[in-house]
């Protein structure tokens, strides 16, 4: 039964998500190795979904059941993960739990950490040894947060712990998997996200989108939550609920961010959340400070799908024409229209555009990474978690509501990430400064000052 234990321990699954035949599932249920859980509870003043924690009555609906010919409630909040209702219970392993391997020398990474990275790594290691402890790693964009995790992951693997690295966005999961595999070549590692080829979720290291954790319960000894300020994690209460439930009772949690939200600031100030601050990039160069470029009648021009003269002038006179260019726009519709217009008006550049619902998103990002694309038009989907070695960044209509302070800081952080080209340009094209723009620039300048740069 050890193989079944490894496959099912720490999970909450629908019957059709269990990769076993009905005969074996019934056998496990009969022998009290697997139990079914009623996923929707009708309480006195509200209804609750036990998979996603939803308690909003307007996010429940009724549907006729083909099995028992009755009408049942189902949760609309987590319907994308498969429907749960009275005749579609969740299943949980209650047999003996597997013991994960202890690895004496699990790391195959040969790099070295900077002094600032070592400071953060030391506190991560200390956190792992404290039951139920939390730590926020506040590190500027490009500080090398992934590498700072390696000593902590090494320590956890030596102790035979299971680790989850989770992030709100699938692009980040796709980028992290090869880096973690290269650093821990002898460890079983799986990446879980919509459309991933990994399905079983039995790795000792799991890299997953936060949505995938709705399928886990008390599975991990160490939870690393990357980009805790990112949408949708800070916006969707079911995601913090899922990450907390996926952690074992005495497990440790590491939060990673370059732009803490008000909630994290408040907990830091009240000394309820231990933290370590890393103010410099690993290559010891300052963060590129965005330039503000006023474009009169910008909104009108964009509505007419016309590029402002200020932008075209800058494009023709860029400091380093060998750099690739990321152009951020606030909406999918506008990004596509501006891309099509740009493509029609010039054949000088190889261009494309990408957005969250793009079926070829992964392919296009990879083409850009291989420098087979010169200019990539994008929405905020690429504001964080992706690294390109030598790019400039332009934000068209930086005053749009979608570009809040955190988004603009993250977007600026895409430039200058390589030690070979640490000074990429970042420009905010606008028709009137916003508080978000001003605060983003002030925040970047403050980080540079705290990092010892003038």
Short mmCIF file of C-alpha atoms in Angstrom, two decimals:
data_model
loop_
_atom_site.label_atom_id
_atom_site.label_comp_id
_atom_site.label_asym_id
_atom_site.label_seq_id
_atom_site.Cartn_x
_atom_site.Cartn_y
_atom_site.Cartn_z
CA UNK A 1 0.00 0.00 0.00
CA UNK A 2 3.04 2.30 0.17
CA UNK A 3 2.61 3.39 -3.46
CA UNK A 4 -1.01 4.33 -2.81
CA UNK A 5 0.02 6.25 0.31
CA UNK A 6 2.56 8.29 -1.63
CA UNK A 7 0.06 8.96 -4.39
CA UNK A 8 -2.84 10.01 -2.13
CA UNK A 9 -1.42 11.33 1.16
CA UNK A 10 -2.00 15.03 1.75
CA UNK A 11 -4.61 15.44 -0.99
CA UNK A 12 -8.31 16.23 -1.33
CA UNK A 13 -9.45 14.74 -4.63
CA UNK A 14 -12.60 14.13 -6.58
CA UNK A 15 -13.14 10.50 -7.57
CA UNK A 16 -12.27 11.20 -11.20
CA UNK A 17 -8.98 12.79 -10.08
CA UNK A 18 -7.78 9.58 -8.40
CA UNK A 19 -5.74 7.61 -10.98
CA UNK A 20 -7.12 4.27 -9.81
CA UNK A 21 -9.95 2.05 -10.98
CA UNK A 22 -13.30 1.92 -9.16
CA UNK A 23 -12.55 -1.54 -7.76
CA UNK A 24 -9.35 -0.35 -6.06
CA UNK A 25 -10.95 2.88 -4.78
CA UNK A 26 -13.81 0.86 -3.27
CA UNK A 27 -11.28 -1.53 -1.71
CA UNK A 28 -9.39 1.38 -0.09
CA UNK A 29 -12.66 2.83 1.24
CA UNK A 30 -13.81 -0.52 2.62
CA UNK A 31 -10.50 -1.02 4.44
CA UNK A 32 -10.53 2.48 5.96
CA UNK A 33 -7.45 3.63 4.05
CA UNK A 34 -9.42 6.22 2.10
CA UNK A 35 -12.39 8.23 3.34
CA UNK A 36 -14.99 10.36 1.59
CA UNK A 37 -15.74 13.89 2.78
CA UNK A 38 -18.94 15.83 2.26
CA UNK A 39 -17.54 18.97 0.58
CA UNK A 40 -20.47 21.34 1.16
CA UNK A 41 -21.87 21.98 4.64
CA UNK A 42 -25.13 23.76 5.38
CA UNK A 43 -24.48 25.71 8.58
CA UNK A 44 -26.89 27.83 10.60
CA UNK A 45 -26.21 31.18 8.93
CA UNK A 46 -24.20 30.22 5.86
CA UNK A 47 -23.10 27.44 3.55
CA UNK A 48 -19.42 26.47 3.40
CA UNK A 49 -17.30 24.72 0.76
CA UNK A 50 -14.64 22.63 2.49
CA UNK A 51 -12.40 22.61 -0.56
CA UNK A 52 -11.97 26.35 -1.13
CA UNK A 53 -13.40 27.84 2.09
CA UNK A 54 -16.12 29.78 0.25
CA UNK A 55 -18.89 30.99 2.57
CA UNK A 56 -20.64 33.43 0.23
CA UNK A 57 -24.15 32.22 -0.45
CA UNK A 58 -24.24 33.95 -3.84
CA UNK A 59 -21.34 31.72 -4.98
CA UNK A 60 -23.39 28.56 -4.51
CA UNK A 61 -25.95 27.27 -6.98
CA UNK A 62 -28.20 24.26 -7.42
CA UNK A 63 -27.97 21.65 -10.14
CA UNK A 64 -29.94 18.44 -10.87
CA UNK A 65 -27.95 15.32 -10.02
CA UNK A 66 -27.90 12.55 -12.64
CA UNK A 67 -26.97 9.97 -9.97
CA UNK A 68 -29.74 10.34 -7.37
CA UNK A 69 -32.21 12.43 -9.41
CA UNK A 70 -32.21 15.16 -6.75
CA UNK A 71 -31.13 18.79 -6.83
CA UNK A 72 -27.89 19.63 -4.97
CA UNK A 73 -25.83 22.68 -4.15
CA UNK A 74 -22.44 23.05 -5.76
CA UNK A 75 -19.71 25.65 -5.25
CA UNK A 76 -19.25 28.09 -8.10
CA UNK A 77 -16.14 29.56 -6.47
CA UNK A 78 -13.90 26.54 -7.23
CA UNK A 79 -15.82 25.07 -10.18
CA UNK A 80 -12.73 25.41 -12.41
CA UNK A 81 -11.05 22.72 -10.29
CA UNK A 82 -13.96 20.31 -10.90
CA UNK A 83 -17.45 20.44 -9.43
CA UNK A 84 -18.06 19.37 -5.83
CA UNK A 85 -21.58 18.49 -4.60
CA UNK A 86 -23.35 15.96 -2.36
CA UNK A 87 -22.96 13.12 -4.86
CA UNK A 88 -19.41 14.23 -5.77
CA UNK A 89 -17.54 13.99 -2.46
CA UNK A 90 -13.86 14.60 -1.88
CA UNK A 91 -11.55 11.75 -0.91
CA UNK A 92 -8.72 11.82 1.65
CA UNK A 93 -6.08 9.21 2.51
CA UNK A 94 -6.28 8.13 6.17
CA UNK A 95 -3.89 5.18 6.06
CA UNK A 96 -0.24 5.16 7.04
CA UNK A 97 1.65 8.17 5.69
CA UNK A 98 4.89 7.77 3.70
CA UNK A 99 8.30 8.79 5.01
CA UNK A 100 10.21 11.10 2.70
CA UNK A 101 13.88 10.46 2.00
CA UNK A 102 16.66 12.29 3.81
CA UNK A 103 19.29 13.60 1.39
CA UNK A 104 22.81 14.19 2.64
CA UNK A 105 24.02 16.28 -0.34
CA UNK A 106 20.95 17.25 -2.37
CA UNK A 107 22.20 20.44 -4.08
CA UNK A 108 23.97 20.41 -7.45
CA UNK A 109 24.11 24.23 -7.77
CA UNK A 110 27.70 25.52 -7.89
CA UNK A 111 27.06 29.25 -7.56
CA UNK A 112 27.81 31.52 -4.61
CA UNK A 113 25.52 33.82 -2.68
CA UNK A 114 26.28 37.48 -2.06
CA UNK A 115 26.60 38.75 1.50
CA UNK A 116 23.00 40.06 1.45
CA UNK A 117 21.72 36.78 0.02
CA UNK A 118 23.59 34.82 2.68
CA UNK A 119 21.95 36.90 5.41
CA UNK A 120 18.49 36.07 4.06
CA UNK A 121 19.39 32.41 3.50
CA UNK A 122 20.58 32.08 7.11
CA UNK A 123 17.25 33.32 8.44
CA UNK A 124 15.36 30.96 6.13
CA UNK A 125 17.34 28.02 7.52
CA UNK A 126 16.64 29.15 11.08
CA UNK A 127 12.92 29.41 10.31
CA UNK A 128 12.81 25.79 9.13
CA UNK A 129 13.96 24.62 12.55
CA UNK A 130 11.17 26.50 14.35
CA UNK A 131 7.77 24.82 14.52
CA UNK A 132 5.06 26.82 12.78
CA UNK A 133 7.36 29.80 12.14
CA UNK A 134 6.85 32.39 9.38
CA UNK A 135 9.40 34.61 7.60
CA UNK A 136 8.94 37.33 4.99
CA UNK A 137 11.84 37.78 2.58
CA UNK A 138 11.50 41.30 1.21
CA UNK A 139 13.95 41.51 -1.68
CA UNK A 140 14.11 43.96 -4.58
CA UNK A 141 13.37 42.73 -8.10
CA UNK A 142 16.42 40.88 -9.39
CA UNK A 143 17.92 40.24 -5.95
CA UNK A 144 18.11 36.50 -6.64
CA UNK A 145 15.29 35.29 -4.38
CA UNK A 146 15.33 31.79 -5.87
CA UNK A 147 19.01 31.25 -5.06
CA UNK A 148 18.46 32.54 -1.51
CA UNK A 149 16.08 29.63 -1.01
CA UNK A 150 18.65 26.96 -1.81
CA UNK A 151 20.26 26.66 1.66
CA UNK A 152 16.80 26.36 3.23
CA UNK A 153 15.73 23.72 0.72
CA UNK A 154 18.99 21.85 1.34
CA UNK A 155 18.36 21.86 5.09
CA UNK A 156 14.76 20.69 4.63
CA UNK A 157 15.83 17.83 2.35
CA UNK A 158 18.51 16.75 4.81
CA UNK A 159 15.77 16.48 7.43
CA UNK A 160 13.52 14.46 5.12
CA UNK A 161 10.95 17.22 4.71
CA UNK A 162 8.60 17.79 1.80
CA UNK A 163 8.63 21.22 0.16
CA UNK A 164 6.15 23.26 -1.84
CA UNK A 165 7.08 26.36 -3.83
CA UNK A 166 3.87 28.09 -4.86
CA UNK A 167 3.09 31.24 -6.83
CA UNK A 168 -0.10 32.76 -8.24
CA UNK A 169 1.04 32.63 -11.88
CA UNK A 170 1.71 29.69 -14.19
CA UNK A 171 4.47 31.58 -16.07
CA UNK A 172 6.51 31.71 -12.86
CA UNK A 173 6.00 27.96 -12.24
CA UNK A 174 7.21 27.20 -15.77
CA UNK A 175 10.29 29.35 -15.26
CA UNK A 176 11.09 27.96 -11.81
CA UNK A 177 10.91 24.24 -12.64
CA UNK A 178 14.08 23.99 -14.79
CA UNK A 179 16.01 26.18 -12.35
CA UNK A 180 15.05 24.04 -9.36
CA UNK A 181 15.71 20.83 -11.32
CA UNK A 182 19.16 22.05 -12.24
CA UNK A 183 19.93 22.98 -8.63
CA UNK A 184 18.55 19.73 -7.16
CA UNK A 185 19.17 17.21 -9.92
CA UNK A 186 18.71 14.08 -7.78
CA UNK A 187 15.40 15.09 -6.16
CA UNK A 188 11.91 14.20 -7.41
CA UNK A 189 10.38 17.49 -8.58
CA UNK A 190 6.99 18.17 -10.17
CA UNK A 191 5.34 21.32 -11.50
CA UNK A 192 1.56 21.62 -11.21
CA UNK A 193 -0.43 24.21 -13.16
CA UNK A 194 -3.25 24.22 -15.68
CA UNK A 195 -2.01 22.25 -18.70
CA UNK A 196 1.14 20.86 -17.05
CA UNK A 197 2.36 17.39 -18.02
CA UNK A 198 3.03 16.51 -14.37
CA UNK A 199 -0.17 15.07 -12.94
CA UNK A 200 0.54 12.80 -9.96
CA UNK A 201 1.86 15.40 -7.48
CA UNK A 202 4.16 12.92 -5.73
CA UNK A 203 7.46 14.84 -5.88
CA UNK A 204 9.38 15.67 -2.74
CA UNK A 205 9.53 19.20 -4.15
CA UNK A 206 6.28 20.48 -5.67
CA UNK A 207 6.22 23.73 -7.66
CA UNK A 208 2.62 24.80 -8.15
CA UNK A 209 0.24 27.63 -8.81
CA UNK A 210 -1.69 28.55 -5.69
CA UNK A 211 -4.92 27.31 -7.31
CA UNK A 212 -3.48 23.78 -7.46
CA UNK A 213 -3.16 23.75 -3.66
CA UNK A 214 -6.94 23.47 -3.42
CA UNK A 215 -6.24 19.76 -4.00
CA UNK A 216 -3.90 19.42 -0.99
CA UNK A 217 -4.31 19.13 2.79
CA UNK A 218 -1.48 18.94 5.36
CA UNK A 219 0.94 17.77 2.67
CA UNK A 220 4.05 19.94 3.13
CA UNK A 221 6.59 20.62 5.87
CA UNK A 222 7.89 23.78 4.19
CA UNK A 223 5.72 26.20 2.23
CA UNK A 224 7.42 28.86 0.10
CA UNK A 225 4.92 31.41 -1.23
CA UNK A 226 6.42 33.53 -3.99
CA UNK A 227 4.90 36.87 -5.07
CA UNK A 228 2.40 37.04 -2.19
CA UNK A 229 1.40 40.53 -3.33
CA UNK A 230 0.50 39.39 -6.84
CA UNK A 231 -2.97 39.09 -8.32
CA UNK A 232 -4.94 36.94 -7.72
CA UNK A 233 -3.34 35.78 -4.42
CA UNK A 234 -3.99 39.00 -2.47
CA UNK A 235 -7.45 39.34 -4.07
CA UNK A 236 -8.87 35.81 -3.74
CA UNK A 237 -9.34 34.60 -0.15
CA UNK A 238 -9.50 30.96 -1.25
CA UNK A 239 -5.82 31.00 -2.22
CA UNK A 240 -4.38 31.92 1.23
CA UNK A 241 -6.92 29.41 2.62
CA UNK A 242 -5.55 26.69 0.34
CA UNK A 243 -1.88 27.39 1.07
CA UNK A 244 -2.47 27.39 4.82
CA UNK A 245 -4.39 24.09 4.68
CA UNK A 246 -1.74 22.46 2.45
CA UNK A 247 0.90 23.05 5.16
CA UNK A 248 1.36 20.53 7.96
CA UNK A 249 0.40 21.72 11.45
CA UNK A 250 3.98 22.39 12.52
CA UNK A 251 5.31 23.39 9.11
CA UNK A 252 7.21 26.58 8.32
CA UNK A 253 6.22 29.27 5.82
CA UNK A 254 8.50 31.52 3.78
CA UNK A 255 6.92 34.50 2.01
CA UNK A 256 8.75 36.18 -0.90
CA UNK A 257 8.01 39.62 -2.32
CA UNK A 258 9.59 42.73 -3.77
CA UNK A 259 6.51 44.84 -3.11
CA UNK A 260 4.78 44.07 0.21
CA UNK A 261 1.12 44.99 0.49
CA UNK A 262 -0.38 46.96 3.40
CA UNK A 263 -1.23 43.75 5.25
CA UNK A 264 2.42 42.64 5.29
CA UNK A 265 3.65 46.13 6.24
CA UNK A 266 1.22 46.19 9.16
CA UNK A 267 2.37 42.79 10.44
CA UNK A 268 6.04 43.80 10.08
CA UNK A 269 5.53 47.08 11.98
CA UNK A 270 3.60 45.32 14.76
CA UNK A 271 6.39 42.71 14.93
CA UNK A 272 3.96 39.89 14.20
CA UNK A 273 5.81 38.86 11.05
CA UNK A 274 9.60 38.29 11.16
CA UNK A 275 11.30 39.59 8.02
CA UNK A 276 14.64 40.03 6.31
CA UNK A 277 15.31 42.80 3.79
CA UNK A 278 17.57 42.47 0.74
CA UNK A 279 18.01 45.96 -0.78
CA UNK A 280 20.38 45.16 -3.68
CA UNK A 281 20.40 43.08 -6.82
CA UNK A 282 22.79 40.15 -6.86
CA UNK A 283 25.01 41.87 -9.47
CA UNK A 284 25.43 44.92 -7.19
CA UNK A 285 24.00 47.50 -9.61
CA UNK A 286 21.11 49.85 -8.77
CA UNK A 287 17.55 49.30 -9.94
CA UNK A 288 16.74 51.22 -13.14
CA UNK A 289 14.69 54.27 -12.18
CA UNK A 290 11.72 54.85 -14.55
CA UNK A 291 11.53 58.02 -16.61
CA UNK A 292 8.22 59.81 -16.95
CA UNK A 293 7.31 60.79 -20.53
CA UNK A 294 4.35 63.12 -20.96
CA UNK A 295 2.25 62.44 -24.07
CA UNK A 296 -0.45 65.03 -24.67
CA UNK A 297 -3.79 63.50 -25.75
CA UNK A 298 -2.37 60.02 -25.11
CA UNK A 299 -5.75 58.47 -24.23
CA UNK A 300 -7.28 59.94 -27.38
CA UNK A 301 -4.42 58.61 -29.53
CA UNK A 302 -4.64 55.13 -28.04
CA UNK A 303 -8.41 55.07 -28.57
CA UNK A 304 -7.67 55.82 -32.22
CA UNK A 305 -4.87 53.18 -32.17
CA UNK A 306 -2.21 55.79 -32.88
CA UNK A 307 1.27 55.68 -31.33
CA UNK A 308 2.19 58.96 -29.63
CA UNK A 309 5.03 60.90 -31.24
CA UNK A 310 6.94 60.91 -27.93
CA UNK A 311 7.03 57.12 -27.94
CA UNK A 312 8.08 56.84 -31.60
CA UNK A 313 10.84 59.42 -31.10
CA UNK A 314 12.19 57.48 -28.11
CA UNK A 315 12.00 54.21 -30.04
CA UNK A 316 14.08 55.61 -32.90
CA UNK A 317 16.69 57.04 -30.52
CA UNK A 318 17.04 54.32 -27.89
CA UNK A 319 20.35 54.24 -26.02
CA UNK A 320 20.99 50.59 -26.86
CA UNK A 321 19.22 49.31 -29.98
CA UNK A 322 20.49 45.76 -29.41
CA UNK A 323 18.19 45.35 -26.40
CA UNK A 324 14.83 43.69 -26.81
CA UNK A 325 11.75 45.66 -25.80
CA UNK A 326 8.75 44.82 -23.61
CA UNK A 327 5.78 47.13 -24.21
CA UNK A 328 3.10 46.95 -21.51
CA UNK A 329 -0.49 47.99 -22.18
CA UNK A 330 -3.43 47.95 -19.73
CA UNK A 331 -5.87 45.69 -21.64
CA UNK A 332 -5.79 42.71 -23.99
CA UNK A 333 -7.86 44.55 -26.60
CA UNK A 334 -5.55 47.58 -26.66
CA UNK A 335 -2.38 45.44 -26.65
CA UNK A 336 -3.59 43.49 -29.69
CA UNK A 337 -4.69 46.59 -31.60
CA UNK A 338 -1.43 48.46 -30.94
CA UNK A 339 0.57 45.38 -31.93
CA UNK A 340 -1.35 44.99 -35.20
CA UNK A 341 -0.89 48.69 -36.02
CA UNK A 342 2.83 48.55 -35.19
CA UNK A 343 3.26 45.43 -37.33
CA UNK A 344 1.57 47.11 -40.29
CA UNK A 345 3.59 50.30 -40.01
CA UNK A 346 7.08 48.79 -39.71
CA UNK A 347 8.90 45.69 -40.87
CA UNK A 348 12.09 46.63 -39.04
CA UNK A 349 11.28 44.58 -35.94
CA UNK A 350 10.15 41.03 -35.26
CA UNK A 351 7.10 41.50 -33.04
CA UNK A 352 4.25 39.65 -31.36
CA UNK A 353 1.88 40.10 -28.45
CA UNK A 354 0.88 37.93 -25.50
CA UNK A 355 -1.82 37.88 -22.81
CA UNK A 356 -3.18 35.63 -20.07
CA UNK A 357 -5.65 33.73 -22.27
CA UNK A 358 -3.21 33.26 -25.16
CA UNK A 359 -2.93 29.54 -26.02
CA UNK A 360 0.55 30.21 -27.46
CA UNK A 361 1.69 32.27 -24.49
CA UNK A 362 4.41 29.86 -23.37
CA UNK A 363 5.73 29.51 -26.91
CA UNK A 364 5.87 33.27 -27.50
CA UNK A 365 7.67 33.97 -24.22
CA UNK A 366 10.22 31.29 -25.10
CA UNK A 367 10.77 32.86 -28.56
CA UNK A 368 11.38 36.20 -26.85
CA UNK A 369 13.77 34.55 -24.41
CA UNK A 370 15.70 33.03 -27.33
CA UNK A 371 15.85 36.50 -28.93
CA UNK A 372 13.82 35.43 -31.94
CA UNK A 373 11.41 38.28 -31.13
CA UNK A 374 12.60 41.90 -30.87
CA UNK A 375 9.50 43.54 -29.40
CA UNK A 376 6.85 41.85 -27.27
CA UNK A 377 3.54 43.65 -26.60
CA UNK A 378 2.02 42.39 -23.36
CA UNK A 379 -0.50 42.97 -20.61
CA UNK A 380 0.45 42.83 -16.93
CA UNK A 381 0.75 39.04 -17.26
CA UNK A 382 4.53 39.54 -17.65
CA UNK A 383 4.90 42.15 -14.92
CA UNK A 384 6.71 39.70 -12.63
CA UNK A 385 8.36 36.31 -12.34
CA UNK A 386 10.04 36.28 -15.77
CA UNK A 387 13.67 37.11 -16.49
CA UNK A 388 15.15 38.32 -19.76
CA UNK A 389 18.84 39.26 -19.90
CA UNK A 390 18.88 42.54 -21.86
CA UNK A 391 15.65 44.47 -22.34
CA UNK A 392 14.13 47.94 -22.21
CA UNK A 393 10.63 48.42 -20.82
CA UNK A 394 7.93 50.83 -21.94
CA UNK A 395 4.52 51.27 -20.32
CA UNK A 396 1.97 52.88 -22.62
CA UNK A 397 -0.83 54.57 -20.66
CA UNK A 398 0.99 54.15 -17.33
CA UNK A 399 -1.76 56.20 -15.68
CA UNK A 400 -4.39 53.49 -16.23
CA UNK A 401 -5.95 52.05 -13.06
CA UNK A 402 -4.55 48.57 -13.76
CA UNK A 403 -1.04 49.89 -13.18
CA UNK A 404 -0.93 50.35 -9.40
CA UNK A 405 2.28 51.06 -7.50
CA UNK A 406 3.21 47.39 -7.05
CA UNK A 407 2.60 46.60 -10.72
CA UNK A 408 4.76 49.53 -11.89
CA UNK A 409 7.61 48.58 -9.53
CA UNK A 410 7.48 45.00 -10.77
CA UNK A 411 7.34 46.07 -14.42
CA UNK A 412 10.38 48.32 -13.91
CA UNK A 413 12.12 45.36 -12.30
CA UNK A 414 12.15 43.45 -15.62
CA UNK A 415 14.97 45.70 -16.89
CA UNK A 416 18.65 45.55 -15.98
CA UNK A 417 18.58 42.05 -14.48
CA UNK A 418 21.77 40.78 -16.11
CA UNK A 419 25.28 41.69 -14.88
CA UNK A 420 26.24 42.04 -18.57
CA UNK A 421 23.52 44.67 -19.06
CA UNK A 422 22.39 46.08 -15.70
CA UNK A 423 21.14 49.46 -16.96
CA UNK A 424 18.05 48.87 -19.10
CA UNK A 425 15.74 51.80 -19.75
CA UNK A 426 12.26 52.00 -18.20
CA UNK A 427 9.75 54.58 -19.44
CA UNK A 428 6.25 55.44 -18.23
CA UNK A 429 4.33 57.14 -21.06
CA UNK A 430 1.38 59.07 -19.63
CA UNK A 431 -0.97 62.02 -20.12
CA UNK A 432 -0.90 63.00 -16.45
CA UNK A 433 1.10 61.74 -13.48
CA UNK A 434 -0.70 59.47 -11.06
CA UNK A 435 0.01 58.75 -7.42
CA UNK A 436 0.92 55.18 -8.39
CA UNK A 437 3.62 56.39 -10.81
CA UNK A 438 5.10 58.82 -8.34
CA UNK A 439 5.10 56.31 -5.49
CA UNK A 440 6.61 53.58 -7.69
CA UNK A 441 9.53 55.83 -8.62
CA UNK A 442 9.99 56.96 -5.02
CA UNK A 443 9.96 53.34 -3.86
CA UNK A 444 12.65 52.35 -6.39
CA UNK A 445 14.78 55.36 -5.44
CA UNK A 446 14.40 54.45 -1.76
CA UNK A 447 15.48 50.87 -2.43
CA UNK A 448 18.56 52.13 -4.26
CA UNK A 449 19.35 54.44 -1.36
CA UNK A 450 18.99 51.62 1.17
CA UNK A 451 21.23 49.53 -1.06
CA UNK A 452 23.98 52.13 -0.78
CA UNK A 453 23.53 53.75 -4.19
CA UNK A 454 23.24 57.51 -4.70
#
